Amino acid sequence: MKILFGCLLALLLSGCSYNRVVDYTQGGKPDDFPVLKAVGYAVIDIQPGPSQSEKMLQAIRASKMDAYRELAEQLNGQQVRGQSSYRDLTQTSNSLDVSVAGVVRGARVVASYPRGNTYATEMELDTRALYNINQLMAGQF
């Protein structure tokens, strides 16, 4: 029964996986080029630094990195790994690991501003520019 339950759980979770890579070098030019948008946030007061100005600069950098992370999620997806252990139909442990990896080229900062104790950075990525960059790097432009 435990083995059947474990196999069923693994089958259901594997159906939720999604691994997509954008490759514009194969198959010609896409029909449309959406503009991807992302917003990154960082709390100002928890940033390291001796002064409020230094904390603000750290928050600006952190919010930009968070926006890049969000764009990487949209381009490459997330890798999610989960594991649960059961004994006598009772859960004994549970873990979840989520990671994002990828290269983001051609993104630009649209706006960067403080809002209360949080700093926000809005970014966008025109996939037409990304297509052109990839064509240039592949020597096909």
mmCIF file of N, CA and C in Angstrom:
data_model
loop_
_atom_site.group_PDB
_atom_site.id
_atom_site.type_symbol
_atom_site.label_atom_id
_atom_site.label_comp_id
_atom_site.label_asym_id
_atom_site.label_seq_id
_atom_site.Cartn_x
_atom_site.Cartn_y
_atom_site.Cartn_z
ATOM 1 N N MET A 1 0.819 -1.193 0.000
ATOM 2 C CA MET A 1 0.000 0.000 0.000
ATOM 3 C C MET A 1 0.864 1.260 0.000
ATOM 4 N N LYS A 2 1.943 1.247 0.812
ATOM 5 C CA LYS A 2 2.830 2.414 0.871
ATOM 6 C C LYS A 2 3.526 2.632 -0.460
ATOM 7 N N ILE A 3 3.939 1.545 -1.088
ATOM 8 C CA ILE A 3 4.623 1.653 -2.373
ATOM 9 C C ILE A 3 3.668 2.192 -3.429
ATOM 10 N N LEU A 4 2.434 1.703 -3.430
ATOM 11 C CA LEU A 4 1.434 2.181 -4.371
ATOM 12 C C LEU A 4 1.167 3.663 -4.161
ATOM 13 N N PHE A 5 1.041 4.081 -2.907
ATOM 14 C CA PHE A 5 0.806 5.490 -2.594
ATOM 15 C C PHE A 5 1.992 6.348 -3.036
ATOM 16 N N GLY A 6 3.209 5.877 -2.798
ATOM 17 C CA GLY A 6 4.412 6.611 -3.197
ATOM 18 C C GLY A 6 4.520 6.746 -4.702
ATOM 19 N N CYS A 7 4.218 5.666 -5.427
ATOM 20 C CA CYS A 7 4.267 5.709 -6.888
ATOM 21 C C CYS A 7 3.210 6.654 -7.446
ATOM 22 N N LEU A 8 2.017 6.611 -6.874
ATOM 23 C CA LEU A 8 0.944 7.494 -7.311
ATOM 24 C C LEU A 8 1.311 8.949 -7.058
ATOM 25 N N LEU A 9 1.885 9.237 -5.895
ATOM 26 C CA LEU A 9 2.301 10.600 -5.565
ATOM 27 C C LEU A 9 3.393 11.080 -6.519
ATOM 28 N N ALA A 10 4.372 10.233 -6.818
ATOM 29 C CA ALA A 10 5.453 10.599 -7.741
ATOM 30 C C ALA A 10 4.905 10.858 -9.141
ATOM 31 N N LEU A 11 3.954 10.046 -9.579
ATOM 32 C CA LEU A 11 3.353 10.223 -10.892
ATOM 33 C C LEU A 11 2.593 11.541 -10.970
ATOM 34 N N LEU A 12 1.831 11.849 -9.938
ATOM 35 C CA LEU A 12 1.075 13.097 -9.932
ATOM 36 C C LEU A 12 1.991 14.313 -9.900
ATOM 37 N N LEU A 13 3.046 14.268 -9.106
ATOM 38 C CA LEU A 13 3.962 15.403 -9.020
ATOM 39 C C LEU A 13 4.777 15.583 -10.293
ATOM 40 N N SER A 14 5.117 14.500 -10.967
ATOM 41 C CA SER A 14 5.894 14.634 -12.204
ATOM 42 C C SER A 14 5.053 15.240 -13.318
ATOM 43 N N GLY A 15 3.761 15.101 -13.253
ATOM 44 C CA GLY A 15 2.883 15.718 -14.234
ATOM 45 C C GLY A 15 2.839 17.222 -14.114
ATOM 46 N N CYS A 16 3.257 17.752 -12.965
ATOM 47 C CA CYS A 16 3.267 19.193 -12.737
ATOM 48 C C CYS A 16 4.577 19.837 -13.159
ATOM 49 N N SER A 17 5.556 19.037 -13.537
ATOM 50 C CA SER A 17 6.858 19.619 -13.872
ATOM 51 C C SER A 17 6.782 20.314 -15.221
ATOM 52 N N TYR A 18 7.627 21.335 -15.365
ATOM 53 C CA TYR A 18 7.633 22.125 -16.580
ATOM 54 C C TYR A 18 9.055 22.591 -16.813
ATOM 55 N N ASN A 19 9.629 22.200 -17.917
ATOM 56 C CA ASN A 19 10.994 22.598 -18.227
ATOM 57 C C ASN A 19 10.994 23.121 -19.652
ATOM 58 N N ARG A 20 11.127 24.432 -19.784
ATOM 59 C CA ARG A 20 11.038 25.058 -21.090
ATOM 60 C C ARG A 20 12.284 25.899 -21.311
ATOM 61 N N VAL A 21 12.841 25.797 -22.473
ATOM 62 C CA VAL A 21 13.981 26.620 -22.843
ATOM 63 C C VAL A 21 13.625 27.340 -24.130
ATOM 64 N N VAL A 22 13.791 28.648 -24.142
ATOM 65 C CA VAL A 22 13.516 29.429 -25.340
ATOM 66 C C VAL A 22 14.731 29.347 -26.248
ATOM 67 N N ASP A 23 14.545 28.804 -27.439
ATOM 68 C CA ASP A 23 15.631 28.692 -28.401
ATOM 69 C C ASP A 23 15.163 29.299 -29.710
ATOM 70 N N TYR A 24 15.606 30.522 -29.985
ATOM 71 C CA TYR A 24 15.188 31.214 -31.193
ATOM 72 C C TYR A 24 16.096 30.924 -32.384
ATOM 73 N N THR A 25 17.078 30.061 -32.214
ATOM 74 C CA THR A 25 17.978 29.764 -33.329
ATOM 75 C C THR A 25 17.418 28.666 -34.222
ATOM 76 N N GLN A 26 16.412 27.944 -33.777
ATOM 77 C CA GLN A 26 15.826 26.849 -34.542
ATOM 78 C C GLN A 26 14.418 27.246 -34.988
ATOM 79 N N GLY A 27 14.043 26.868 -36.173
ATOM 80 C CA GLY A 27 12.662 26.983 -36.596
ATOM 81 C C GLY A 27 12.226 28.345 -37.082
ATOM 82 N N GLY A 28 13.109 29.255 -37.348
ATOM 83 C CA GLY A 28 12.717 30.534 -37.920
ATOM 84 C C GLY A 28 12.256 31.550 -36.898
ATOM 85 N N LYS A 29 11.750 32.637 -37.435
ATOM 86 C CA LYS A 29 11.352 33.779 -36.618
ATOM 87 C C LYS A 29 9.956 33.544 -36.027
ATOM 88 N N PRO A 30 9.775 33.829 -34.733
ATOM 89 C CA PRO A 30 8.450 33.665 -34.118
ATOM 90 C C PRO A 30 7.431 34.648 -34.706
ATOM 91 N N ASP A 31 6.158 34.331 -34.558
ATOM 92 C CA ASP A 31 5.095 35.191 -35.070
ATOM 93 C C ASP A 31 4.913 36.455 -34.243
ATOM 94 N N ASP A 32 5.051 36.337 -32.940
ATOM 95 C CA ASP A 32 4.882 37.515 -32.086
ATOM 96 C C ASP A 32 6.004 37.575 -31.055
ATOM 97 N N PHE A 33 6.209 38.759 -30.529
ATOM 98 C CA PHE A 33 7.270 39.002 -29.560
ATOM 99 C C PHE A 33 6.661 39.710 -28.349
ATOM 100 N N PRO A 34 6.254 38.974 -27.334
ATOM 101 C CA PRO A 34 5.670 39.628 -26.154
ATOM 102 C C PRO A 34 6.730 40.393 -25.363
ATOM 103 N N VAL A 35 6.274 41.379 -24.616
ATOM 104 C CA VAL A 35 7.144 42.118 -23.703
ATOM 105 C C VAL A 35 6.916 41.549 -22.308
ATOM 106 N N LEU A 36 7.956 40.972 -21.727
ATOM 107 C CA LEU A 36 7.868 40.400 -20.385
ATOM 108 C C LEU A 36 8.118 41.500 -19.368
ATOM 109 N N LYS A 37 7.334 41.503 -18.301
ATOM 110 C CA LYS A 37 7.470 42.517 -17.251
ATOM 111 C C LYS A 37 7.710 41.833 -15.921
ATOM 112 N N ALA A 38 8.519 42.481 -15.084
ATOM 113 C CA ALA A 38 8.826 41.929 -13.764
ATOM 114 C C ALA A 38 9.037 43.078 -12.789
ATOM 115 N N VAL A 39 8.673 42.829 -11.535
ATOM 116 C CA VAL A 39 8.902 43.800 -10.465
ATOM 117 C C VAL A 39 9.660 43.090 -9.353
ATOM 118 N N GLY A 40 10.741 43.708 -8.916
ATOM 119 C CA GLY A 40 11.524 43.171 -7.812
ATOM 120 C C GLY A 40 11.384 44.070 -6.597
ATOM 121 N N TYR A 41 11.390 43.468 -5.405
ATOM 122 C CA TYR A 41 11.213 44.218 -4.161
ATOM 123 C C TYR A 41 12.343 43.898 -3.194
ATOM 124 N N ALA A 42 12.650 44.867 -2.340
ATOM 125 C CA ALA A 42 13.623 44.657 -1.266
ATOM 126 C C ALA A 42 13.254 45.570 -0.102
ATOM 127 N N VAL A 43 13.312 45.023 1.102
ATOM 128 C CA VAL A 43 13.047 45.808 2.312
ATOM 129 C C VAL A 43 14.297 46.621 2.632
ATOM 130 N N ILE A 44 14.130 47.901 2.875
ATOM 131 C CA ILE A 44 15.269 48.801 3.072
ATOM 132 C C ILE A 44 15.936 48.590 4.423
ATOM 133 N N ASP A 45 15.158 48.536 5.499
ATOM 134 C CA ASP A 45 15.730 48.518 6.852
ATOM 135 C C ASP A 45 16.554 47.276 7.167
ATOM 136 N N ILE A 46 16.295 46.157 6.505
ATOM 137 C CA ILE A 46 17.044 44.936 6.837
ATOM 138 C C ILE A 46 18.345 44.812 6.051
ATOM 139 N N GLN A 47 18.621 45.760 5.153
ATOM 140 C CA GLN A 47 19.843 45.706 4.353
ATOM 141 C C GLN A 47 21.053 46.027 5.222
ATOM 142 N N PRO A 48 22.209 45.427 4.912
ATOM 143 C CA PRO A 48 23.418 45.740 5.680
ATOM 144 C C PRO A 48 23.949 47.124 5.309
ATOM 145 N N GLY A 49 24.523 47.791 6.273
ATOM 146 C CA GLY A 49 25.124 49.096 6.018
ATOM 147 C C GLY A 49 25.071 49.978 7.244
ATOM 148 N N PRO A 50 26.062 50.854 7.396
ATOM 149 C CA PRO A 50 26.133 51.705 8.585
ATOM 150 C C PRO A 50 25.158 52.880 8.565
ATOM 151 N N SER A 51 24.707 53.291 7.384
ATOM 152 C CA SER A 51 23.828 54.464 7.304
ATOM 153 C C SER A 51 22.577 54.130 6.499
ATOM 154 N N GLN A 52 21.592 55.010 6.595
ATOM 155 C CA GLN A 52 20.349 54.818 5.843
ATOM 156 C C GLN A 52 20.612 54.908 4.337
ATOM 157 N N SER A 53 21.551 55.768 3.936
ATOM 158 C CA SER A 53 21.889 55.884 2.507
ATOM 159 C C SER A 53 22.477 54.585 1.968
ATOM 160 N N GLU A 54 23.364 53.964 2.746
ATOM 161 C CA GLU A 54 23.960 52.688 2.329
ATOM 162 C C GLU A 54 22.893 51.595 2.256
ATOM 163 N N LYS A 55 21.976 51.575 3.210
ATOM 164 C CA LYS A 55 20.884 50.592 3.190
ATOM 165 C C LYS A 55 19.999 50.799 1.963
ATOM 166 N N MET A 56 19.770 52.058 1.599
ATOM 167 C CA MET A 56 18.964 52.363 0.417
ATOM 168 C C MET A 56 19.657 51.846 -0.846
ATOM 169 N N LEU A 57 20.966 52.072 -0.969
ATOM 170 C CA LEU A 57 21.703 51.570 -2.131
ATOM 171 C C LEU A 57 21.664 50.047 -2.211
ATOM 172 N N GLN A 58 21.806 49.386 -1.074
ATOM 173 C CA GLN A 58 21.735 47.919 -1.048
ATOM 174 C C GLN A 58 20.337 47.442 -1.459
ATOM 175 N N ALA A 59 19.295 48.149 -1.017
ATOM 176 C CA ALA A 59 17.923 47.779 -1.382
ATOM 177 C C ALA A 59 17.685 47.975 -2.874
ATOM 178 N N ILE A 60 18.259 49.029 -3.444
ATOM 179 C CA ILE A 60 18.132 49.254 -4.887
ATOM 180 C C ILE A 60 18.735 48.071 -5.642
ATOM 181 N N ARG A 61 19.926 47.665 -5.252
ATOM 182 C CA ARG A 61 20.588 46.523 -5.904
ATOM 183 C C ARG A 61 19.795 45.233 -5.711
ATOM 184 N N ALA A 62 19.319 45.012 -4.487
ATOM 185 C CA ALA A 62 18.573 43.779 -4.197
ATOM 186 C C ALA A 62 17.262 43.728 -4.975
ATOM 187 N N SER A 63 16.567 44.861 -5.096
ATOM 188 C CA SER A 63 15.299 44.860 -5.832
ATOM 189 C C SER A 63 15.537 44.611 -7.320
ATOM 190 N N LYS A 64 16.651 45.112 -7.847
ATOM 191 C CA LYS A 64 16.979 44.856 -9.256
ATOM 192 C C LYS A 64 17.290 43.376 -9.473
ATOM 193 N N MET A 65 18.036 42.772 -8.552
ATOM 194 C CA MET A 65 18.329 41.334 -8.665
ATOM 195 C C MET A 65 17.053 40.512 -8.566
ATOM 196 N N ASP A 66 16.106 40.933 -7.717
ATOM 197 C CA ASP A 66 14.840 40.220 -7.586
ATOM 198 C C ASP A 66 14.041 40.312 -8.884
ATOM 199 N N ALA A 67 14.070 41.473 -9.543
ATOM 200 C CA ALA A 67 13.378 41.623 -10.826
ATOM 201 C C ALA A 67 14.030 40.743 -11.899
ATOM 202 N N TYR A 68 15.362 40.681 -11.911
ATOM 203 C CA TYR A 68 16.050 39.782 -12.845
ATOM 204 C C TYR A 68 15.670 38.326 -12.583
ATOM 205 N N ARG A 69 15.558 37.948 -11.296
ATOM 206 C CA ARG A 69 15.155 36.583 -10.952
ATOM 207 C C ARG A 69 13.771 36.284 -11.517
ATOM 208 N N GLU A 70 12.862 37.248 -11.394
ATOM 209 C CA GLU A 70 11.505 37.045 -11.905
ATOM 210 C C GLU A 70 11.500 36.910 -13.432
ATOM 211 N N LEU A 71 12.322 37.704 -14.123
ATOM 212 C CA LEU A 71 12.423 37.559 -15.577
ATOM 213 C C LEU A 71 12.998 36.194 -15.954
ATOM 214 N N ALA A 72 13.997 35.732 -15.207
ATOM 215 C CA ALA A 72 14.574 34.404 -15.467
ATOM 216 C C ALA A 72 13.527 33.313 -15.279
ATOM 217 N N GLU A 73 12.643 33.476 -14.292
ATOM 218 C CA GLU A 73 11.550 32.510 -14.097
ATOM 219 C C GLU A 73 10.645 32.480 -15.318
ATOM 220 N N GLN A 74 10.310 33.659 -15.853
ATOM 221 C CA GLN A 74 9.425 33.722 -17.009
ATOM 222 C C GLN A 74 10.076 33.124 -18.255
ATOM 223 N N LEU A 75 11.381 33.331 -18.413
ATOM 224 C CA LEU A 75 12.085 32.814 -19.590
ATOM 225 C C LEU A 75 12.377 31.325 -19.499
ATOM 226 N N ASN A 76 12.843 30.878 -18.351
ATOM 227 C CA ASN A 76 13.365 29.518 -18.215
ATOM 228 C C ASN A 76 12.535 28.610 -17.326
ATOM 229 N N GLY A 77 11.587 29.148 -16.586
ATOM 230 C CA GLY A 77 10.797 28.353 -15.657
ATOM 231 C C GLY A 77 11.526 28.124 -14.346
ATOM 232 N N GLN A 78 10.886 27.419 -13.446
ATOM 233 C CA GLN A 78 11.457 27.083 -12.145
ATOM 234 C C GLN A 78 11.659 25.583 -12.072
ATOM 235 N N GLN A 79 12.700 25.199 -11.384
ATOM 236 C CA GLN A 79 12.890 23.780 -11.102
ATOM 237 C C GLN A 79 12.433 23.551 -9.667
ATOM 238 N N VAL A 80 11.459 22.689 -9.500
ATOM 239 C CA VAL A 80 10.883 22.418 -8.186
ATOM 240 C C VAL A 80 11.158 20.968 -7.829
ATOM 241 N N ARG A 81 11.738 20.771 -6.666
ATOM 242 C CA ARG A 81 11.989 19.419 -6.159
ATOM 243 C C ARG A 81 11.295 19.287 -4.819
ATOM 244 N N GLY A 82 10.496 18.276 -4.693
ATOM 245 C CA GLY A 82 9.796 18.036 -3.441
ATOM 246 C C GLY A 82 9.960 16.599 -2.995
ATOM 247 N N GLN A 83 9.968 16.419 -1.690
ATOM 248 C CA GLN A 83 10.081 15.069 -1.144
ATOM 249 C C GLN A 83 9.276 15.007 0.145
ATOM 250 N N SER A 84 8.476 13.990 0.256
ATOM 251 C CA SER A 84 7.715 13.740 1.474
ATOM 252 C C SER A 84 7.934 12.293 1.892
ATOM 253 N N SER A 85 8.073 12.087 3.181
ATOM 254 C CA SER A 85 8.237 10.732 3.716
ATOM 255 C C SER A 85 7.059 10.415 4.622
ATOM 256 N N TYR A 86 6.565 9.190 4.497
ATOM 257 C CA TYR A 86 5.419 8.755 5.294
ATOM 258 C C TYR A 86 5.754 7.453 5.994
ATOM 259 N N ARG A 87 5.215 7.304 7.178
ATOM 260 C CA ARG A 87 5.333 6.050 7.920
ATOM 261 C C ARG A 87 3.968 5.797 8.557
ATOM 262 N N ASP A 88 3.404 4.641 8.283
ATOM 263 C CA ASP A 88 2.074 4.283 8.778
ATOM 264 C C ASP A 88 1.040 5.347 8.401
ATOM 265 N N LEU A 89 1.104 5.794 7.142
ATOM 266 C CA LEU A 89 0.190 6.790 6.589
ATOM 267 C C LEU A 89 0.232 8.128 7.332
ATOM 268 N N THR A 90 1.353 8.400 7.994
ATOM 269 C CA THR A 90 1.554 9.680 8.677
ATOM 270 C C THR A 90 2.819 10.316 8.117
ATOM 271 N N GLN A 91 2.706 11.557 7.752
ATOM 272 C CA GLN A 91 3.869 12.246 7.191
ATOM 273 C C GLN A 91 4.935 12.443 8.262
ATOM 274 N N THR A 92 6.171 12.041 7.933
ATOM 275 C CA THR A 92 7.274 12.192 8.891
ATOM 276 C C THR A 92 8.224 13.314 8.501
ATOM 277 N N SER A 93 8.316 13.631 7.219
ATOM 278 C CA SER A 93 9.149 14.759 6.790
ATOM 279 C C SER A 93 8.641 15.288 5.460
ATOM 280 N N ASN A 94 8.968 16.538 5.202
ATOM 281 C CA ASN A 94 8.523 17.186 3.984
ATOM 282 C C ASN A 94 9.555 18.246 3.617
ATOM 283 N N SER A 95 9.997 18.261 2.369
ATOM 284 C CA SER A 95 10.938 19.295 1.942
ATOM 285 C C SER A 95 10.581 19.751 0.533
ATOM 286 N N LEU A 96 10.884 21.004 0.259
ATOM 287 C CA LEU A 96 10.615 21.590 -1.042
ATOM 288 C C LEU A 96 11.773 22.506 -1.385
ATOM 289 N N ASP A 97 12.336 22.339 -2.578
ATOM 290 C CA ASP A 97 13.452 23.154 -3.035
ATOM 291 C C ASP A 97 13.076 23.733 -4.390
ATOM 292 N N VAL A 98 13.136 25.044 -4.506
ATOM 293 C CA VAL A 98 12.808 25.724 -5.753
ATOM 294 C C VAL A 98 14.033 26.508 -6.191
ATOM 295 N N SER A 99 14.413 26.363 -7.460
ATOM 296 C CA SER A 99 15.570 27.112 -7.950
ATOM 297 C C SER A 99 15.289 27.661 -9.342
ATOM 298 N N VAL A 100 15.999 28.730 -9.659
ATOM 299 C CA VAL A 100 15.897 29.386 -10.957
ATOM 300 C C VAL A 100 17.309 29.572 -11.481
ATOM 301 N N ALA A 101 17.522 29.257 -12.737
ATOM 302 C CA ALA A 101 18.831 29.472 -13.349
ATOM 303 C C ALA A 101 18.622 29.907 -14.789
ATOM 304 N N GLY A 102 19.425 30.822 -15.241
ATOM 305 C CA GLY A 102 19.327 31.253 -16.623
ATOM 306 C C GLY A 102 20.052 32.559 -16.842
ATOM 307 N N VAL A 103 20.195 32.910 -18.097
ATOM 308 C CA VAL A 103 20.825 34.164 -18.485
ATOM 309 C C VAL A 103 19.738 35.082 -19.016
ATOM 310 N N VAL A 104 19.719 36.312 -18.534
ATOM 311 C CA VAL A 104 18.751 37.307 -18.995
ATOM 312 C C VAL A 104 19.532 38.381 -19.742
ATOM 313 N N ARG A 105 19.254 38.513 -21.025
ATOM 314 C CA ARG A 105 19.908 39.535 -21.846
ATOM 315 C C ARG A 105 18.857 40.488 -22.396
ATOM 316 N N GLY A 106 19.212 41.757 -22.501
ATOM 317 C CA GLY A 106 18.347 42.727 -23.154
ATOM 318 C C GLY A 106 17.282 43.348 -22.276
ATOM 319 N N ALA A 107 17.279 43.055 -20.981
ATOM 320 C CA ALA A 107 16.271 43.642 -20.091
ATOM 321 C C ALA A 107 16.638 45.088 -19.776
ATOM 322 N N ARG A 108 15.628 45.884 -19.480
ATOM 323 C CA ARG A 108 15.893 47.272 -19.107
ATOM 324 C C ARG A 108 15.045 47.662 -17.908
ATOM 325 N N VAL A 109 15.577 48.583 -17.114
ATOM 326 C CA VAL A 109 14.863 49.097 -15.951
ATOM 327 C C VAL A 109 13.871 50.145 -16.434
ATOM 328 N N VAL A 110 12.599 49.960 -16.094
ATOM 329 C CA VAL A 110 11.548 50.898 -16.468
ATOM 330 C C VAL A 110 11.380 51.954 -15.383
ATOM 331 N N ALA A 111 11.383 51.519 -14.124
ATOM 332 C CA ALA A 111 11.216 52.437 -12.994
ATOM 333 C C ALA A 111 11.860 51.822 -11.764
ATOM 334 N N SER A 112 12.345 52.693 -10.892
ATOM 335 C CA SER A 112 12.943 52.260 -9.638
ATOM 336 C C SER A 112 12.577 53.308 -8.595
ATOM 337 N N TYR A 113 11.910 52.877 -7.502
ATOM 338 C CA TYR A 113 11.373 53.855 -6.558
ATOM 339 C C TYR A 113 11.180 53.240 -5.177
ATOM 340 N N PRO A 114 11.290 54.089 -4.132
ATOM 341 C CA PRO A 114 10.967 53.619 -2.781
ATOM 342 C C PRO A 114 9.468 53.740 -2.538
ATOM 343 N N ARG A 115 8.948 52.807 -1.762
ATOM 344 C CA ARG A 115 7.544 52.870 -1.359
ATOM 345 C C ARG A 115 7.489 52.407 0.088
ATOM 346 N N GLY A 116 7.416 53.379 0.991
ATOM 347 C CA GLY A 116 7.457 53.055 2.412
ATOM 348 C C GLY A 116 8.838 52.533 2.767
ATOM 349 N N ASN A 117 8.891 51.363 3.397
ATOM 350 C CA ASN A 117 10.150 50.737 3.795
ATOM 351 C C ASN A 117 10.637 49.728 2.751
ATOM 352 N N THR A 118 10.050 49.768 1.566
ATOM 353 C CA THR A 118 10.386 48.824 0.504
ATOM 354 C C THR A 118 10.864 49.586 -0.723
ATOM 355 N N TYR A 119 11.815 49.007 -1.418
ATOM 356 C CA TYR A 119 12.267 49.581 -2.681
ATOM 357 C C TYR A 119 11.812 48.651 -3.796
ATOM 358 N N ALA A 120 11.287 49.209 -4.872
ATOM 359 C CA ALA A 120 10.783 48.419 -5.998
ATOM 360 C C ALA A 120 11.521 48.805 -7.273
ATOM 361 N N THR A 121 11.783 47.818 -8.105
ATOM 362 C CA THR A 121 12.373 48.046 -9.421
ATOM 363 C C THR A 121 11.526 47.314 -10.449
ATOM 364 N N GLU A 122 11.021 48.063 -11.426
ATOM 365 C CA GLU A 122 10.233 47.492 -12.516
ATOM 366 C C GLU A 122 11.144 47.327 -13.727
ATOM 367 N N MET A 123 11.109 46.144 -14.314
ATOM 368 C CA MET A 123 11.922 45.862 -15.498
ATOM 369 C C MET A 123 11.047 45.263 -16.585
ATOM 370 N N GLU A 124 11.522 45.372 -17.815
ATOM 371 C CA GLU A 124 10.842 44.717 -18.923
ATOM 372 C C GLU A 124 11.874 44.170 -19.894
ATOM 373 N N LEU A 125 11.441 43.162 -20.609
ATOM 374 C CA LEU A 125 12.293 42.517 -21.602
ATOM 375 C C LEU A 125 11.478 42.347 -22.874
ATOM 376 N N ASP A 126 11.857 43.075 -23.892
ATOM 377 C CA ASP A 126 11.223 42.945 -25.197
ATOM 378 C C ASP A 126 11.823 41.711 -25.869
ATOM 379 N N THR A 127 11.017 40.701 -26.084
ATOM 380 C CA THR A 127 11.550 39.453 -26.638
ATOM 381 C C THR A 127 12.023 39.623 -28.080
ATOM 382 N N ARG A 128 11.593 40.698 -28.746
ATOM 383 C CA ARG A 128 12.142 40.986 -30.080
ATOM 384 C C ARG A 128 13.626 41.343 -29.958
ATOM 385 N N ALA A 129 13.975 42.145 -28.942
ATOM 386 C CA ALA A 129 15.385 42.479 -28.702
ATOM 387 C C ALA A 129 16.165 41.222 -28.324
ATOM 388 N N LEU A 130 15.557 40.353 -27.525
ATOM 389 C CA LEU A 130 16.208 39.095 -27.153
ATOM 390 C C LEU A 130 16.451 38.230 -28.392
ATOM 391 N N TYR A 131 15.475 38.174 -29.281
ATOM 392 C CA TYR A 131 15.627 37.428 -30.531
ATOM 393 C C TYR A 131 16.796 37.979 -31.344
ATOM 394 N N ASN A 132 16.868 39.315 -31.465
ATOM 395 C CA ASN A 132 17.951 39.941 -32.231
ATOM 396 C C ASN A 132 19.315 39.684 -31.597
ATOM 397 N N ILE A 133 19.384 39.741 -30.271
ATOM 398 C CA ILE A 133 20.645 39.461 -29.572
ATOM 399 C C ILE A 133 21.083 38.024 -29.832
ATOM 400 N N ASN A 134 20.147 37.089 -29.723
ATOM 401 C CA ASN A 134 20.481 35.676 -29.956
ATOM 402 C C ASN A 134 20.905 35.430 -31.404
ATOM 403 N N GLN A 135 20.264 36.106 -32.354
ATOM 404 C CA GLN A 135 20.656 35.972 -33.757
ATOM 405 C C GLN A 135 22.058 36.529 -33.978
ATOM 406 N N LEU A 136 22.355 37.662 -33.336
ATOM 407 C CA LEU A 136 23.677 38.272 -33.452
ATOM 408 C C LEU A 136 24.751 37.365 -32.865
ATOM 409 N N MET A 137 24.457 36.774 -31.707
ATOM 410 C CA MET A 137 25.424 35.889 -31.058
ATOM 411 C C MET A 137 25.629 34.602 -31.854
ATOM 412 N N ALA A 138 24.595 34.172 -32.561
ATOM 413 C CA ALA A 138 24.701 32.951 -33.363
ATOM 414 C C ALA A 138 25.291 33.237 -34.746
ATOM 415 N N GLY A 139 25.560 34.514 -35.044
ATOM 416 C CA GLY A 139 26.126 34.883 -36.335
ATOM 417 C C GLY A 139 25.133 34.830 -37.469
ATOM 418 N N GLN A 140 23.822 34.944 -37.157
ATOM 419 C CA GLN A 140 22.788 34.836 -38.176
ATOM 420 C C GLN A 140 22.093 36.164 -38.431
ATOM 421 N N PHE A 141 22.643 37.258 -37.984
ATOM 422 C CA PHE A 141 21.977 38.553 -38.115
ATOM 423 C C PHE A 141 22.438 39.281 -39.338
#
